[in-house]
Amino acid sequence: MEEENAVELLQRYRRDRQILLDFVLSGSLIKKVVMPPGAVSLDDVDLDQVSVDYVLGCAKKAEMLELSEAIRDYHDTTGFPNMNNTGSTDEFFLVTTPESSGSPPKRAPPTIPIFTPSPIMSNLSKSQSLNSTQVQELSVDDIDDFEDDDDLEEVDSRRISRRIPNDAIDLVLGLPSFATGVTDDDLRETAYEILLAAAGATGGLIVPSKEKKKDKKSRLMRKLGRSKSEHTVTQSQHTAGLVGLLETMRVQMEIPEAMDIRTRQGLLNALVGKVGKRMDTLLIPLELLCCISRTEFSDKKAYIRWQKRQLNMLEEGLINHPAVGFGESGRKASDLRIHLAKIEESESLPSSTGELQRTECLRSLRDIAIPLAERPARGDLTGEVCHWADGYHLNVRLYEKLLLSVFDVLDEGKLTEEVEEILELLKSTWRILGITETIHYTCFAWVLFRQFVLTSEQDMLHHAIDQLRKIPLKEQRGPQERLHLKSLHSRAESEEGLQELTFLQSFLSPIQKWADRQLEDYHLHFTEGSTMMEDIVAVAMFSRRLLTEEPEMAMQFTSCTEKDQIESYISSSIKKAFARILQDVETMFDATHEHPLALLAEQTKKLLKKDTTMFMPILSPRHPQATVISASLLHKLYGNKLKPFLDGAEHLTEDVISVFPAADSFEQYVMAVISSACEEGTVEAYHRKLTLYKIETISGTLVLRWINSQLGRILGWVERAIQQERWDPISPQQRHGSSIVEVYRIVEETVDQFFSLKVPMRSGELNSLFRGIDNALQVYAKHVVDKLATKEDVIPPKPILTRYKKEVGIKAFVKKELIDPRLPDVRRSSEINVLTTPTLCIQLNTLYYAISQLNKLEDSIWERWTRKKPHDKSIKRSIDESSTSFTRKDTFDGSRKDINAAIDRICEFTGTKIIFWDLREPFIDNLYKPSVSQSRLEVLIEPLDMALNQLCDIIVESLRDRVVTGLLQASLDGLLRVILDGGPSRVFFPSDAKFLEEDLEVLKEFFISGGDGLPRGVVENHVARVRQVIKLHGYETRELIEDLKSASELEMQGSRSKLGADTYTLLRILCHRSSSEASQILKKQYKIPKSAA
């Protein structure tokens, strides 16, 4: 195929070169042209062998041109490169600039068959490259007649575009090849002869003289050949009417003037003696063979070629592909072949013998050929014409050559200005060639589409689409035309082998297959823009609709709807584009060293973006789910590559951290694309059809494993930090222990590592992290309070309740009962002594630091999580998201509760230890001994003040009120202990109530401290219960006894006594009264033993 393209290109160069040389030699640019021996005119000279450089040199010097010398110069310089005659003999020019060309190509050049070098390429100039700016130096003054430089550039660009056509090897008509070897040039020349015959039928055929013929110039020749004094030739100056149009057609079809004159004369001679016979009813090749003799050709080879073409046309038209069977005339067909062979053979015989044989064979040929050409018609629509080309495929190939004349000679990507007149003229050939309206529109659509493929000019594509639209559907055609088209069949080679094809299949199937091939990889072919693709889709669908009506194609297209075809395009192109991405990723991996699956996810996402923005708007109108199909297929293709990796992922390796985010991002984008392309009600259904990667689930499992290992590490650090803690303040400003700082450091490191994991996560993983940190801080708080002693270890046991007696001696058994076996041992006492007030304050500060930093940590984690997982309603998240979700309020509830409980416990323990341990002797043991008046509470204010100052110096401001409240509570507990359970050595009288009230007021004001201490309301609330007890001490013994008697009964009914006291309190007050009446009631009623103070 490549060789055929190279041949076609060389033939194109050759024709262009011939036209330009013919113009230069025929015009006034050369002073005088001397013909070589044996040549009468330029028609007798082979212009391919004339040196262009020699001709231009003579034109520059205004010298006489001897064509024999020009031919000799051509042969002398053919084998050498183009040299610069004005410079060094070693200098020659390249087409490209070596400095800017880069390194030489690595691939081998395409193979080119060995032909004679292109005349134009080898003879541009000896001193100029293709892009040289010195082209005007080669022109003589008479050639320098362009209107401006823009015209020159336009012509140059058109020449280049014409010489470098695109590849159309895969766009071939479904018609059989010619057995006789008829070439495109043969078809073109015969088509022109038919055009002349059709024109002759209307009386528009004249034979101009050679002198007039030479003076005529086509539009191309006029533009190229204007002198400086000339102006642009307007349309009105052209030869008007049919004569001028035929001249334009001659130039467009590249027919030599001599051939044109011979054909015109031959056709006119053929009508001599045939009165009433129309020229378009003649058997044109036969009549031309009879009416044109060899003497009209200066070159015998040219005559033989011409005669061979006519004989081949007769054989192809009458014998090789008949639409109507021969029947009894089958023997005549064999005779016809014999006569054709004899005519060809006559040229090798002596002149007299050969001429005689030729004349006799032509006479016999006429007798056989005319009846064959006038066989019964095939449902004919065109009137009574001669069916000399009975096999329709020859006719349409000839008509194709006529239609090719509509393209501008200078720019084959545009239609010529006379396109409307040319098409109207071509209608005159319809009767000869059996062309109908459907056939015309189909052929013209084919010609335009093929020209588009060759030139890539989108205007050609638009014209082709217009013609496809004009092709009538089956029901729009008349019955006679339907019958005619039904008879047009041919057998041709195709991809499936030898096939029987209808007319429409022969012309439209190649178009449709070409469009299908482009659309089956639209990502490759339409990267520059989408407008071209839209037109190609239109071509494919128009062709498909027309072919659907063909009986042989109906079943094939019925099973494949238009939507199926669009889906096929998407599927095929996506797969091919994805395969290319796979190859690109391998190259990119070598450069970036990023994991291939991560790169593949990014590139696949880019591909989907390009598909949805550039191509889907074109395909979606024909298939509403086009975008969904594209996104789903890419999701599946990438999923197939990803699955083995997911199956093997067990830990959070670097590869996992690289691949998972990219894959998840791609999947979320796919789902977003599907959501945007579907209606609300169908989105969920399409999402369910996807086989989700479940990256969040797999990633979540791996993250949970990682979190569990990290939390174990945190707990280890907590244990170690507590063991090493000495409860010394870090600094005067930072009055907390160092252990909590270490714990938070390891926690924050874990949180940083958690958020540095770029893998997809659900809220469950965050919840697990919260629970782990919460648990670690709970463990820390538990370790702190575990080292505290209990209140039972600090508070001395209450003495046994006894009746007060004024005896000095105490019995032995009473002594024994007063010794409490629960007093702490030496070891426990040392542990309690270690927990000094400063140590307890540091512990409180440390716990407060823990809870304050916890709030900052929580806010930081939520903020980072929000950035990591932005809320996006358009993307469907995991179904279990809601079930595992939690609010910000309950994240660290456990640790907050435990730390606050630990603070409360230490505050309580601190107050209790100060009162019942540190101040036991002055407070618990000696207050109000031997009497209230002799031992007042004022003596305790100083030690209390010292203890309080020590607390306030160390404790953080935020905890001051809480720890002082603990001390207040312990002080009141100690006071109640003294006045209710003071033991047998304490006695209280009603008159002591006044002193007790005063002492309580002193204690209250001490803690209020003139407004600098605790709030008055708080202190009053705590003091109230003690004041009630002191008030009871002021009552007389009889009143207390009466109240005690009624209290017992009332308590059983659920109410209190008149004095508002319970039995427990009244008993203890009476036990501390020095009264025989009280002693008797206690002895008789409650069996309380007596004791002595």
PDB file of N, CA and C in Angstrom, residues 250-288:
ATOM      1  N   ARG A 250     -11.342  20.745 -19.237  1.00  0.00           N
ATOM      2  CA  ARG A 250     -10.111  20.154 -19.795  1.00  0.00           C
ATOM      3  C   ARG A 250      -8.927  20.409 -18.883  1.00  0.00           C
ATOM      4  N   VAL A 251      -8.832  21.670 -18.406  1.00  0.00           N
ATOM      5  CA  VAL A 251      -7.725  22.000 -17.514  1.00  0.00           C
ATOM      6  C   VAL A 251      -7.868  21.264 -16.186  1.00  0.00           C
ATOM      7  N   GLN A 252      -9.099  21.242 -15.651  1.00  0.00           N
ATOM      8  CA  GLN A 252      -9.328  20.570 -14.381  1.00  0.00           C
ATOM      9  C   GLN A 252      -8.981  19.086 -14.458  1.00  0.00           C
ATOM     10  N   MET A 253      -9.287  18.468 -15.595  1.00  0.00           N
ATOM     11  CA  MET A 253      -9.040  17.026 -15.749  1.00  0.00           C
ATOM     12  C   MET A 253      -7.667  16.724 -16.347  1.00  0.00           C
ATOM     13  N   GLU A 254      -6.864  17.798 -16.574  1.00  0.00           N
ATOM     14  CA  GLU A 254      -5.474  17.655 -17.020  1.00  0.00           C
ATOM     15  C   GLU A 254      -5.374  16.898 -18.353  1.00  0.00           C
ATOM     16  N   ILE A 255      -6.211  17.314 -19.296  1.00  0.00           N
ATOM     17  CA  ILE A 255      -6.210  16.706 -20.635  1.00  0.00           C
ATOM     18  C   ILE A 255      -5.363  17.578 -21.556  1.00  0.00           C
ATOM     19  N   PRO A 256      -4.384  17.003 -22.242  1.00  0.00           N
ATOM     20  CA  PRO A 256      -3.568  17.794 -23.184  1.00  0.00           C
ATOM     21  C   PRO A 256      -4.429  18.382 -24.291  1.00  0.00           C
ATOM     22  N   GLU A 257      -4.029  19.519 -24.797  1.00  0.00           N
ATOM     23  CA  GLU A 257      -4.807  20.193 -25.839  1.00  0.00           C
ATOM     24  C   GLU A 257      -4.898  19.345 -27.110  1.00  0.00           C
ATOM     25  N   ALA A 258      -3.799  18.683 -27.443  1.00  0.00           N
ATOM     26  CA  ALA A 258      -3.802  17.879 -28.676  1.00  0.00           C
ATOM     27  C   ALA A 258      -4.827  16.766 -28.579  1.00  0.00           C
ATOM     28  N   MET A 259      -4.890  16.101 -27.406  1.00  0.00           N
ATOM     29  CA  MET A 259      -5.869  15.028 -27.221  1.00  0.00           C
ATOM     30  C   MET A 259      -7.282  15.576 -27.296  1.00  0.00           C
ATOM     31  N   ASP A 260      -7.491  16.767 -26.751  1.00  0.00           N
ATOM     32  CA  ASP A 260      -8.817  17.385 -26.772  1.00  0.00           C
ATOM     33  C   ASP A 260      -9.260  17.628 -28.212  1.00  0.00           C
ATOM     34  N   ILE A 261      -8.347  18.182 -29.001  1.00  0.00           N
ATOM     35  CA  ILE A 261      -8.691  18.491 -30.405  1.00  0.00           C
ATOM     36  C   ILE A 261      -8.983  17.209 -31.170  1.00  0.00           C
ATOM     37  N   ARG A 262      -8.120  16.171 -30.986  1.00  0.00           N
ATOM     38  CA  ARG A 262      -8.340  14.893 -31.691  1.00  0.00           C
ATOM     39  C   ARG A 262      -9.693  14.299 -31.325  1.00  0.00           C
ATOM     40  N   THR A 263     -10.039  14.340 -30.043  1.00  0.00           N
ATOM     41  CA  THR A 263     -11.294  13.718 -29.605  1.00  0.00           C
ATOM     42  C   THR A 263     -12.486  14.466 -30.171  1.00  0.00           C
ATOM     43  N   ARG A 264     -12.447  15.789 -30.097  1.00  0.00           N
ATOM     44  CA  ARG A 264     -13.555  16.590 -30.642  1.00  0.00           C
ATOM     45  C   ARG A 264     -13.747  16.291 -32.131  1.00  0.00           C
ATOM     46  N   GLN A 265     -12.615  16.292 -32.865  1.00  0.00           N
ATOM     47  CA  GLN A 265     -12.703  16.061 -34.310  1.00  0.00           C
ATOM     48  C   GLN A 265     -13.224  14.656 -34.602  1.00  0.00           C
ATOM     49  N   GLY A 266     -12.744  13.676 -33.819  1.00  0.00           N
ATOM     50  CA  GLY A 266     -13.186  12.301 -34.029  1.00  0.00           C
ATOM     51  C   GLY A 266     -14.665  12.133 -33.775  1.00  0.00           C
ATOM     52  N   LEU A 267     -15.196  12.765 -32.746  1.00  0.00           N
ATOM     53  CA  LEU A 267     -16.614  12.635 -32.437  1.00  0.00           C
ATOM     54  C   LEU A 267     -17.465  13.298 -33.517  1.00  0.00           C
ATOM     55  N   LEU A 268     -16.994  14.458 -33.998  1.00  0.00           N
ATOM     56  CA  LEU A 268     -17.746  15.112 -35.081  1.00  0.00           C
ATOM     57  C   LEU A 268     -17.715  14.281 -36.360  1.00  0.00           C
ATOM     58  N   ASN A 269     -16.557  13.669 -36.655  1.00  0.00           N
ATOM     59  CA  ASN A 269     -16.458  12.814 -37.847  1.00  0.00           C
ATOM     60  C   ASN A 269     -17.357  11.593 -37.716  1.00  0.00           C
ATOM     61  N   ALA A 270     -17.530  11.102 -36.473  1.00  0.00           N
ATOM     62  CA  ALA A 270     -18.337   9.890 -36.277  1.00  0.00           C
ATOM     63  C   ALA A 270     -19.796  10.127 -36.621  1.00  0.00           C
ATOM     64  N   LEU A 271     -20.248  11.379 -36.536  1.00  0.00           N
ATOM     65  CA  LEU A 271     -21.646  11.679 -36.836  1.00  0.00           C
ATOM     66  C   LEU A 271     -21.898  11.923 -38.324  1.00  0.00           C
ATOM     67  N   VAL A 272     -20.823  11.992 -39.103  1.00  0.00           N
ATOM     68  CA  VAL A 272     -20.975  12.239 -40.545  1.00  0.00           C
ATOM     69  C   VAL A 272     -21.742  11.075 -41.171  1.00  0.00           C
ATOM     70  N   GLY A 273     -22.794  11.387 -41.849  1.00  0.00           N
ATOM     71  CA  GLY A 273     -23.585  10.358 -42.517  1.00  0.00           C
ATOM     72  C   GLY A 273     -24.601   9.693 -41.617  1.00  0.00           C
ATOM     73  N   LYS A 274     -24.687  10.105 -40.365  1.00  0.00           N
ATOM     74  CA  LYS A 274     -25.642   9.485 -39.434  1.00  0.00           C
ATOM     75  C   LYS A 274     -26.673  10.537 -39.056  1.00  0.00           C
ATOM     76  N   VAL A 275     -27.535  10.783 -39.985  1.00  0.00           N
ATOM     77  CA  VAL A 275     -28.533  11.820 -39.795  1.00  0.00           C
ATOM     78  C   VAL A 275     -29.514  11.399 -38.705  1.00  0.00           C
ATOM     79  N   GLY A 276     -29.794  12.345 -37.780  1.00  0.00           N
ATOM     80  CA  GLY A 276     -30.744  12.067 -36.702  1.00  0.00           C
ATOM     81  C   GLY A 276     -30.162  11.298 -35.534  1.00  0.00           C
ATOM     82  N   LYS A 277     -28.877  10.930 -35.639  1.00  0.00           N
ATOM     83  CA  LYS A 277     -28.229  10.166 -34.554  1.00  0.00           C
ATOM     84  C   LYS A 277     -27.633  11.143 -33.545  1.00  0.00           C
ATOM     85  N   ARG A 278     -27.963  10.947 -32.279  1.00  0.00           N
ATOM     86  CA  ARG A 278     -27.387  11.781 -31.225  1.00  0.00           C
ATOM     87  C   ARG A 278     -25.983  11.298 -30.892  1.00  0.00           C
ATOM     88  N   MET A 279     -25.117  12.239 -30.572  1.00  0.00           N
ATOM     89  CA  MET A 279     -23.728  11.874 -30.271  1.00  0.00           C
ATOM     90  C   MET A 279     -23.634  11.003 -29.015  1.00  0.00           C
ATOM     91  N   ASP A 280     -24.576  11.219 -28.048  1.00  0.00           N
ATOM     92  CA  ASP A 280     -24.474  10.444 -26.814  1.00  0.00           C
ATOM     93  C   ASP A 280     -25.018   9.035 -26.947  1.00  0.00           C
ATOM     94  N   THR A 281     -25.471   8.667 -28.153  1.00  0.00           N
ATOM     95  CA  THR A 281     -25.899   7.280 -28.367  1.00  0.00           C
ATOM     96  C   THR A 281     -24.839   6.474 -29.088  1.00  0.00           C
ATOM     97  N   LEU A 282     -23.706   7.107 -29.352  1.00  0.00           N
ATOM     98  CA  LEU A 282     -22.633   6.403 -30.048  1.00  0.00           C
ATOM     99  C   LEU A 282     -21.888   5.483 -29.101  1.00  0.00           C
ATOM    100  N   LEU A 283     -21.288   4.427 -29.653  1.00  0.00           N
ATOM    101  CA  LEU A 283     -20.365   3.584 -28.893  1.00  0.00           C
ATOM    102  C   LEU A 283     -19.010   4.282 -28.983  1.00  0.00           C
ATOM    103  N   ILE A 284     -18.741   5.147 -28.036  1.00  0.00           N
ATOM    104  CA  ILE A 284     -17.686   6.154 -28.145  1.00  0.00           C
ATOM    105  C   ILE A 284     -16.300   5.545 -28.402  1.00  0.00           C
ATOM    106  N   PRO A 285     -15.830   4.553 -27.642  1.00  0.00           N
ATOM    107  CA  PRO A 285     -14.487   4.018 -27.926  1.00  0.00           C
ATOM    108  C   PRO A 285     -14.376   3.450 -29.345  1.00  0.00           C
ATOM    109  N   LEU A 286     -15.447   2.770 -29.809  1.00  0.00           N
ATOM    110  CA  LEU A 286     -15.422   2.182 -31.155  1.00  0.00           C
ATOM    111  C   LEU A 286     -15.376   3.280 -32.213  1.00  0.00           C
ATOM    112  N   GLU A 287     -16.192   4.321 -32.052  1.00  0.00           N
ATOM    113  CA  GLU A 287     -16.231   5.394 -33.040  1.00  0.00           C
ATOM    114  C   GLU A 287     -14.895   6.140 -33.091  1.00  0.00           C
ATOM    115  N   LEU A 288     -14.274   6.334 -31.931  1.00  0.00           N
ATOM    116  CA  LEU A 288     -12.983   7.024 -31.920  1.00  0.00           C
ATOM    117  C   LEU A 288     -11.909   6.165 -32.578  1.00  0.00           C
TER     118      LEU A 288
END
